[in-house]
GROMACS .gro file of C-alpha atoms in nm:
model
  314
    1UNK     CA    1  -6.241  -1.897  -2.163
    2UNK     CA    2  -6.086  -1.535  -2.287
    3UNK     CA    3  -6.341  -1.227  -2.222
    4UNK     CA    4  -6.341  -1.009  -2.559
    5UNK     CA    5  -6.399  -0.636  -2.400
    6UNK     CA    6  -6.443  -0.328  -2.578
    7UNK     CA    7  -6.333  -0.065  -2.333
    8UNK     CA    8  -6.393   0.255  -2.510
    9UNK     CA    9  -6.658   0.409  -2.244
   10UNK     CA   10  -6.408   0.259  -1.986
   11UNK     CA   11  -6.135   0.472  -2.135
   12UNK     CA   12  -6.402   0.762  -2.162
   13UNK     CA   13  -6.408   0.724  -1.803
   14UNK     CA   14  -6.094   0.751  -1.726
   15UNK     CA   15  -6.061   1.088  -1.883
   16UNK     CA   16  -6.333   1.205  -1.768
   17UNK     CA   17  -6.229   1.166  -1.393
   18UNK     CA   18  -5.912   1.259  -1.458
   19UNK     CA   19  -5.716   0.923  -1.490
   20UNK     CA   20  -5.488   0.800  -1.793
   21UNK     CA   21  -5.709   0.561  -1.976
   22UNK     CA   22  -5.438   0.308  -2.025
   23UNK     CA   23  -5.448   0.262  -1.588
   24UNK     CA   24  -5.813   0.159  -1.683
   25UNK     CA   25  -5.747  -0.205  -1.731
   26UNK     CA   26  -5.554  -0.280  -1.459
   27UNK     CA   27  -5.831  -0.106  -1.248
   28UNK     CA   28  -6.069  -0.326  -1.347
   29UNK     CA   29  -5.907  -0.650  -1.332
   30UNK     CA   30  -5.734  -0.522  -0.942
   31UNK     CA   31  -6.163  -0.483  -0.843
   32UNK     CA   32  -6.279  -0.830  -1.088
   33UNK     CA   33  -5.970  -1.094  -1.026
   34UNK     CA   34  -6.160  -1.343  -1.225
   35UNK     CA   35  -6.060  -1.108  -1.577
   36UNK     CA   36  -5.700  -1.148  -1.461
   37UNK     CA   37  -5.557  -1.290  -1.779
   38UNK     CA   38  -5.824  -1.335  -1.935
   39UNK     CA   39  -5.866  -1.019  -2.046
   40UNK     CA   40  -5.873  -0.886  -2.418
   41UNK     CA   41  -5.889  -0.505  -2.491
   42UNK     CA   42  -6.040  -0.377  -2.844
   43UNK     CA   43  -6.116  -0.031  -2.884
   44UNK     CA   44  -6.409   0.100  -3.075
   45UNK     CA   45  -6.502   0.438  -3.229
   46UNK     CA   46  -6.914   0.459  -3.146
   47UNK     CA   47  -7.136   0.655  -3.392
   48UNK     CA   48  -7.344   0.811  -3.062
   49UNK     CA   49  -7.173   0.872  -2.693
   50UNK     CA   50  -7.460   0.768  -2.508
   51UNK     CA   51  -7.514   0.461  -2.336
   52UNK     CA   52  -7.761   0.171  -2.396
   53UNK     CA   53  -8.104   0.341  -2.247
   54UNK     CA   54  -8.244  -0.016  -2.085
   55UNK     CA   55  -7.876  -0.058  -1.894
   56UNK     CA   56  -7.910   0.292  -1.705
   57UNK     CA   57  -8.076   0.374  -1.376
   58UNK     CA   58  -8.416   0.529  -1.509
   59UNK     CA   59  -8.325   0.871  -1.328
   60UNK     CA   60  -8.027   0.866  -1.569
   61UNK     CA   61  -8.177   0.790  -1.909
   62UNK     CA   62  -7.987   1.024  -2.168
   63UNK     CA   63  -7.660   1.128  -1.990
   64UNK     CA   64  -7.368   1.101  -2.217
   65UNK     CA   65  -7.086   0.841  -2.102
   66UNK     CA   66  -6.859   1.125  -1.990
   67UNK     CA   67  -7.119   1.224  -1.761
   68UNK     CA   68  -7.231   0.893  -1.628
   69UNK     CA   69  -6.914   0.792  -1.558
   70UNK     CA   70  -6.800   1.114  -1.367
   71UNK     CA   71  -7.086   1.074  -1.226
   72UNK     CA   72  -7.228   0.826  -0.933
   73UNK     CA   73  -7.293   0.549  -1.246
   74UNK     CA   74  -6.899   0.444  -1.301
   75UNK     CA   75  -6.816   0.314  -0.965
   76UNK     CA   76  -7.139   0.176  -0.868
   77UNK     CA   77  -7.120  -0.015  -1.210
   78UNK     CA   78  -6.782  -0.133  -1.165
   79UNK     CA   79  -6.876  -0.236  -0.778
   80UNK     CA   80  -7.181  -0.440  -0.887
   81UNK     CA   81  -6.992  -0.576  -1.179
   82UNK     CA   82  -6.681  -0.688  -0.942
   83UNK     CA   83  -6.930  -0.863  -0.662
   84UNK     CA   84  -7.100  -1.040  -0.968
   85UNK     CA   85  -6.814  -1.159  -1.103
   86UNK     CA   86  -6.645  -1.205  -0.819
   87UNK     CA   87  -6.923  -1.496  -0.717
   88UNK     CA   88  -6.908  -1.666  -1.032
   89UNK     CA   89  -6.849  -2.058  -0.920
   90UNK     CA   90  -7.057  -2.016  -0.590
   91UNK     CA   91  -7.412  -2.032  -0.470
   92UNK     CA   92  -7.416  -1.665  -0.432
   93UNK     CA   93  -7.383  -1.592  -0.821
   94UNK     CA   94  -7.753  -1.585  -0.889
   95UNK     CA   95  -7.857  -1.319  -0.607
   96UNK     CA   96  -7.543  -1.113  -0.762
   97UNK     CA   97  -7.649  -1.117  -1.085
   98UNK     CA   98  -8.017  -1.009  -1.051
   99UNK     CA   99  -7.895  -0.724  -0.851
  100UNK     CA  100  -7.727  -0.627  -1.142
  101UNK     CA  101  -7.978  -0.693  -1.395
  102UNK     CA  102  -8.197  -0.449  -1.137
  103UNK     CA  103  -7.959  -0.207  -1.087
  104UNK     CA  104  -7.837  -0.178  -1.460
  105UNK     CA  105  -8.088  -0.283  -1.654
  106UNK     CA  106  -8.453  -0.279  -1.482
  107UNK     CA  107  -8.578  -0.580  -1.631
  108UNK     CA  108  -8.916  -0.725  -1.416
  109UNK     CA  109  -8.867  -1.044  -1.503
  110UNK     CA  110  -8.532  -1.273  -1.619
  111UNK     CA  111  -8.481  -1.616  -1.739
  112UNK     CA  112  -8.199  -1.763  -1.850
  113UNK     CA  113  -8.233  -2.111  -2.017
  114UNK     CA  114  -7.984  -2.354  -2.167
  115UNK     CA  115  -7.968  -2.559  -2.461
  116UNK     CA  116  -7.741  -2.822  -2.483
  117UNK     CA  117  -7.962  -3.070  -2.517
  118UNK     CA  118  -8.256  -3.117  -2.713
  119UNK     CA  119  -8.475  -3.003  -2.453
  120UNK     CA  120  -8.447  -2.706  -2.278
  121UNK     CA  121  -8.331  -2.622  -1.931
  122UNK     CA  122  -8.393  -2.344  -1.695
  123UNK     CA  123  -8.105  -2.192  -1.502
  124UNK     CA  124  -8.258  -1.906  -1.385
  125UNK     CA  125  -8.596  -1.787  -1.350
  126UNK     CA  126  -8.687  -1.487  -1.158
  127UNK     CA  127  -9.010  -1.263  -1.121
  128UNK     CA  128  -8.898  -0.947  -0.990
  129UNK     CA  129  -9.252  -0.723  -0.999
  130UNK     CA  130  -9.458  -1.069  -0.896
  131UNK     CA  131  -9.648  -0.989  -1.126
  132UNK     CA  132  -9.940  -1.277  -1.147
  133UNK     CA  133 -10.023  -1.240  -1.512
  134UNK     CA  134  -9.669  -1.431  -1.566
  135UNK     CA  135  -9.699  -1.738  -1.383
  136UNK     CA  136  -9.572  -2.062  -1.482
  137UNK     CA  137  -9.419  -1.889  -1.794
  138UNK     CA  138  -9.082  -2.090  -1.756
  139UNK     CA  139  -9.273  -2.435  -1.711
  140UNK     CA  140  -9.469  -2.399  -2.022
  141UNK     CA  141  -9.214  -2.299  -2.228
  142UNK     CA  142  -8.972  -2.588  -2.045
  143UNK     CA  143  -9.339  -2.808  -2.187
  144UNK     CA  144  -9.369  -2.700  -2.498
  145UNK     CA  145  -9.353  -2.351  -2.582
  146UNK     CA  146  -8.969  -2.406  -2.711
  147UNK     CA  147  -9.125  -2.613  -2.971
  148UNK     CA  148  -9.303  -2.300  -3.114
  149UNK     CA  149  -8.996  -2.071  -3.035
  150UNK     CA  150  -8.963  -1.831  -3.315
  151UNK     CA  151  -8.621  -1.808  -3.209
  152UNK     CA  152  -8.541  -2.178  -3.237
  153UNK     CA  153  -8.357  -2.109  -3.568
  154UNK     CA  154  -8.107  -1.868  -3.411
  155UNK     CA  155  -8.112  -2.110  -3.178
  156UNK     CA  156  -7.952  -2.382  -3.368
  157UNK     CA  157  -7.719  -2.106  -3.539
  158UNK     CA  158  -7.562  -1.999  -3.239
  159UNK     CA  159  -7.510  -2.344  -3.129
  160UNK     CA  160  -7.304  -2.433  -3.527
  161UNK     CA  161  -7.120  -2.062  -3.516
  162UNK     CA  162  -7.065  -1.931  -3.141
  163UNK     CA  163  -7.194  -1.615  -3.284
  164UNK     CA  164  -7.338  -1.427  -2.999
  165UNK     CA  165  -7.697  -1.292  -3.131
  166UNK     CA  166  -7.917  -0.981  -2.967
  167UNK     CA  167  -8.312  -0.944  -3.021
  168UNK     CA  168  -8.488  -0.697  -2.920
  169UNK     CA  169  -8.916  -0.779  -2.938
  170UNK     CA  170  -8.996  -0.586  -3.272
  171UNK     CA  171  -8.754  -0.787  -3.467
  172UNK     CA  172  -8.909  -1.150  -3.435
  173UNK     CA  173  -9.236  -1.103  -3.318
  174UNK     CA  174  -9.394  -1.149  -3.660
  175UNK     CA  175  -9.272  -1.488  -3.662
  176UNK     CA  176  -9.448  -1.588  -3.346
  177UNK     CA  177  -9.752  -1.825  -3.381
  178UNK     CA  178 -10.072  -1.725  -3.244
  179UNK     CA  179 -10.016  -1.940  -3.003
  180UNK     CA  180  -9.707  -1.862  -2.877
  181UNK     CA  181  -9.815  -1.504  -2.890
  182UNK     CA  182 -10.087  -1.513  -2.698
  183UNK     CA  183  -9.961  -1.749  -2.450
  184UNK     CA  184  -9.652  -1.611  -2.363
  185UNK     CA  185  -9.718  -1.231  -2.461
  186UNK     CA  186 -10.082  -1.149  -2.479
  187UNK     CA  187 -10.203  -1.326  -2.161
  188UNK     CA  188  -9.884  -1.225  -1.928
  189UNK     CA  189  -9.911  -0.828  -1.998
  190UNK     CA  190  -9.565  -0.882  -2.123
  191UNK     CA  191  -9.459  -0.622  -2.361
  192UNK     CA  192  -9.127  -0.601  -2.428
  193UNK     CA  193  -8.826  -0.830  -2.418
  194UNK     CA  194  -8.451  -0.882  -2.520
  195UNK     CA  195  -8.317  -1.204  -2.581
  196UNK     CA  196  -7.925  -1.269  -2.611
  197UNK     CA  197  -7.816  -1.614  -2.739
  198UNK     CA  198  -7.434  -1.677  -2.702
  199UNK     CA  199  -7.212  -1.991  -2.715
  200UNK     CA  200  -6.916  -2.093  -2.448
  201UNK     CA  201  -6.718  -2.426  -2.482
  202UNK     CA  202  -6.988  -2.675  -2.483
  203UNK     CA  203  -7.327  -2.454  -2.365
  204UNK     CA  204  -7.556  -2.273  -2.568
  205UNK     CA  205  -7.776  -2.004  -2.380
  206UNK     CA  206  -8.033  -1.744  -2.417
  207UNK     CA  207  -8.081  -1.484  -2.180
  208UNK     CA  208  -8.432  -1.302  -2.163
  209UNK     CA  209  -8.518  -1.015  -1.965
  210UNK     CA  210  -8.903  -0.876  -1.978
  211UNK     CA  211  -9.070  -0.592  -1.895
  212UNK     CA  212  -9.446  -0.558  -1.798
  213UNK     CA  213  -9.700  -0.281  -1.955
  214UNK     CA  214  -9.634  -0.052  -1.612
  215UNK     CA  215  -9.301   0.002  -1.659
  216UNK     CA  216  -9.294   0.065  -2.034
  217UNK     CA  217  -9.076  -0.094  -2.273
  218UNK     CA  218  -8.665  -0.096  -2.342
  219UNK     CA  219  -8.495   0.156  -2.521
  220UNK     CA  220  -8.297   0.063  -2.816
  221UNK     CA  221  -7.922   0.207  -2.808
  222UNK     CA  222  -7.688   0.179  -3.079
  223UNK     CA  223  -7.555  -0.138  -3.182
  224UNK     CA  224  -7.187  -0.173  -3.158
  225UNK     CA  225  -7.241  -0.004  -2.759
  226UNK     CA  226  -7.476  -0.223  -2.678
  227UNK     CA  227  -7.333  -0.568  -2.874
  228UNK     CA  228  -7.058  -0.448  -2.608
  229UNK     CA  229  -7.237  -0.439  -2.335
  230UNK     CA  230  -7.413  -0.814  -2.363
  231UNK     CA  231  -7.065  -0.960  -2.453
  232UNK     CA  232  -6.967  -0.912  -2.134
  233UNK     CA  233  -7.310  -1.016  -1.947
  234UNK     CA  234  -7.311  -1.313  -2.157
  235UNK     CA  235  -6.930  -1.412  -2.062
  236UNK     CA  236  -7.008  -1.352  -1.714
  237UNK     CA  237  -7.349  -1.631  -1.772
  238UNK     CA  238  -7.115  -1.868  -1.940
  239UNK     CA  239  -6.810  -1.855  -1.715
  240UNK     CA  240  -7.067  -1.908  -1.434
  241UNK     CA  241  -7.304  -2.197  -1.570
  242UNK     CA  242  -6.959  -2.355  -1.750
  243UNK     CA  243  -6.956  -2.738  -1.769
  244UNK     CA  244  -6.735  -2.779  -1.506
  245UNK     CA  245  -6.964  -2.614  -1.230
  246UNK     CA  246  -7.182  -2.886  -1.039
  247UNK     CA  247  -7.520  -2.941  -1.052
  248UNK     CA  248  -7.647  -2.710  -0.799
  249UNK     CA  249  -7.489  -2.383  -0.943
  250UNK     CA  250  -7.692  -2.449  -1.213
  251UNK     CA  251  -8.016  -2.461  -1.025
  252UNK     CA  252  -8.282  -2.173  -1.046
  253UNK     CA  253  -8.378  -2.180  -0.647
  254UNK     CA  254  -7.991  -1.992  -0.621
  255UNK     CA  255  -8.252  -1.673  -0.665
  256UNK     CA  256  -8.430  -1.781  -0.332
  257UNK     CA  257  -8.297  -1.701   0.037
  258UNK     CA  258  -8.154  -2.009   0.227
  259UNK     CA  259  -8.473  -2.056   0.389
  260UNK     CA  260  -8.707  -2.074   0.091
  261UNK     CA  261  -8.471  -2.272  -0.122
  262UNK     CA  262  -8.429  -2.524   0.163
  263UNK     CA  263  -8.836  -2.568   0.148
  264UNK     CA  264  -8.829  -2.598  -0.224
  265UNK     CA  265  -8.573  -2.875  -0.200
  266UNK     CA  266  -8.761  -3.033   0.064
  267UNK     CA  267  -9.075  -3.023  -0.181
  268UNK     CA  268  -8.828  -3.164  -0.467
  269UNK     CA  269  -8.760  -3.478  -0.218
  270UNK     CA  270  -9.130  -3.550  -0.182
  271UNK     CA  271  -9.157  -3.380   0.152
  272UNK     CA  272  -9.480  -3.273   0.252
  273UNK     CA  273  -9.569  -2.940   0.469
  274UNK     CA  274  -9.575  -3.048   0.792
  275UNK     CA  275  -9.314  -3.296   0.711
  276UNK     CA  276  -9.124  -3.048   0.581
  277UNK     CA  277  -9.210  -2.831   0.913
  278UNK     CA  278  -9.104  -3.147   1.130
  279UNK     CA  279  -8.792  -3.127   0.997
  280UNK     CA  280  -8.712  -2.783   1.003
  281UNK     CA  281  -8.859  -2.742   1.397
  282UNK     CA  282  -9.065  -2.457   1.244
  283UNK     CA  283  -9.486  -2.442   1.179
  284UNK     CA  284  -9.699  -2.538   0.928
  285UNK     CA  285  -9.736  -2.225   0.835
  286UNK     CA  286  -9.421  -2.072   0.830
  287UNK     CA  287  -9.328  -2.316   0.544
  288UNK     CA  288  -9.653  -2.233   0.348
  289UNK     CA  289  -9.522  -1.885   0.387
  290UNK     CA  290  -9.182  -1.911   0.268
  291UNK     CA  291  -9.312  -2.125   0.024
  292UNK     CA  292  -9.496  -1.878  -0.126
  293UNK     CA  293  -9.248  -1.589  -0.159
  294UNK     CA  294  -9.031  -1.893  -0.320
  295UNK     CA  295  -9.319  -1.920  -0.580
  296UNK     CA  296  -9.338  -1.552  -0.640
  297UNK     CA  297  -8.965  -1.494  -0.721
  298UNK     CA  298  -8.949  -1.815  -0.925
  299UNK     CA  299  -9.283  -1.699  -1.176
  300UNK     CA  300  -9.466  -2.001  -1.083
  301UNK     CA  301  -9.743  -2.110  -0.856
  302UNK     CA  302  -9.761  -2.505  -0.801
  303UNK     CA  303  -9.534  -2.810  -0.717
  304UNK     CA  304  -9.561  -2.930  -1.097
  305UNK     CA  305  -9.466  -2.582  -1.210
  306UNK     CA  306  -9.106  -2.622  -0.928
  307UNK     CA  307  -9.071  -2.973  -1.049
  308UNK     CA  308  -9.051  -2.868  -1.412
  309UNK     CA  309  -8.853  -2.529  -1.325
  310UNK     CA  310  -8.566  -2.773  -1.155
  311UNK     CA  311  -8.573  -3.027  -1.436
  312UNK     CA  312  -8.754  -3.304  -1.206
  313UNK     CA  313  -9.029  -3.525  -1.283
  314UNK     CA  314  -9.314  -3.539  -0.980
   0.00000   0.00000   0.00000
């Protein structure tokens, strides 16, 4: 798989700080050794110097690149960006990148769903804020709210062309059914959300990120910066969730601590509680417990809603 990268705010960077931008390349592939070779550099001329608004820390929204980057932003970017892709193929990749998708973009809620098949399947689901409004959102639309997708045309047109595609809310939500409106917008307090659909070697995916009515919606940026800047989060998804990975990197309880996914899995095998505590040499309650932070960071809030998250029948 070759990453495509423009680097222009990269080479911004380096001048900025004071360092030749062509050094800028080899910086970033010493820090992130899995773009060693792999690594394609475009430049691009950008209509506005300012970075996409929903992938800066809110207490930096408007700074120009040359400031972010001299700034605290550049190397707390590129350090995020290197432990994220420096997990890609392990367990770990998950907890990586949500830390980025908090750190860079502030999304509440993220789920990231592949479409290979005819049916839908959830890689990664992850409620953030906990917010209870949003429950079960990944089950029903693993049960039927794909059918109603008003996306499900772009859908099929990434999977024919391998054209990677960016929506913001405003631009499909006149297509959505009532139904689909009010069931996955209306009655979750959801009120903004960006979905990228992109295309590796044999996996079609759509990321979505949400935000809830507190924390206000994304900012649109300008559209060659920010087609840049979910390239390379997309590449990152793919080369992660690639064919060749097993299974289990591909399962959404990788968000969960080692103790809460090993009570989800327990639930998967059929385990009861106090089975489940038996086994574990812990109480009752302290698996009802973990189970229940397990439910909050996975958006859902019963053993049918885990089942269908994991691709499992009860």
């Amino acid at each position: 798989m070759v990453i495509v990268w423009r680097l222009s705010f990269f080479a911004r960077m380096g001048r900025a700080r004071g360092t030749p931008a062509c050094t800028l390349p080899s910086l970033i592939a010493e820090r992130c050794p899995l773009l060693r070779g792999t690594l394609k550099i475009r430049t691009t001329t950008y209509r506005h110097d300012t970075l996409p608004t929903q992938s800066i820390p809110r207490n930096m929204t408007g700074m120009t690149l040359e400031k972010f980057f001299s700034g605290d932003g550049a190397p707390e970017f590129l350090k995020i960006l290197s432990a994220c892709l420096n997990s890609v193929g392990t367990p770990d990749f998950n907890a990586h990148f949500l830390d980025m998708i908090e750190q860079v973009i502030k999304a509440d809620q993220c789920m990231i769903f592949s479409y290979r098949r005819d049916r839908p399947q959830c890689y990664l689901s992850f409620n953030e804020r906990h917010n209870q409004t949003a429950k079960n959102m990944a089950q029903k639309y693993l049960r039927f709210g794909y059918l109603q997708d008003p996306l499900r045309p772009e859908i099929e047109a990434v999977k024919q062309q391998g054209t990677l595609r960016i929506f913001a809310l405003h631009e499909f939500a006149d297509r959505m059914s009532p139904e689909f409106r009010r069931e996955f917008f209306e009655n979750t307090e959801i009120i903004d959300k960006i979905t990228v659909l992109a295309r590796g070697d044999a996996e079609v995916i759509a990321l979505n990120f949400y935000r809830f009515a507190e924390n206000g919606r994304f900012s649109i940026s300008e559209d060659n910066l920010r087609r840049d800047f979910w390239t390379l989060v997309s590449k990152i998804v793919l080369l992660h969730y690639s064919n060749e990975q097993s299974k289990q990197l591909k399962s959404p309880l990788n968000s969960l601590s080692a103790r809460e996914k090993e009570i989800c899995s327990a639930i998967l095998r059929g385990l009861t509680t106090d089975a489940i505590a038996w086994e574990l040499d812990v109480a009752p309650s302290t698996v009802t417990t973990y189970r229940r932070r397990a439910y909050q960071k996975l958006g859902i809030n019963s053993k049918s809603a885990l089942f269908a998250l994991c691709n499992q029948e009860v």
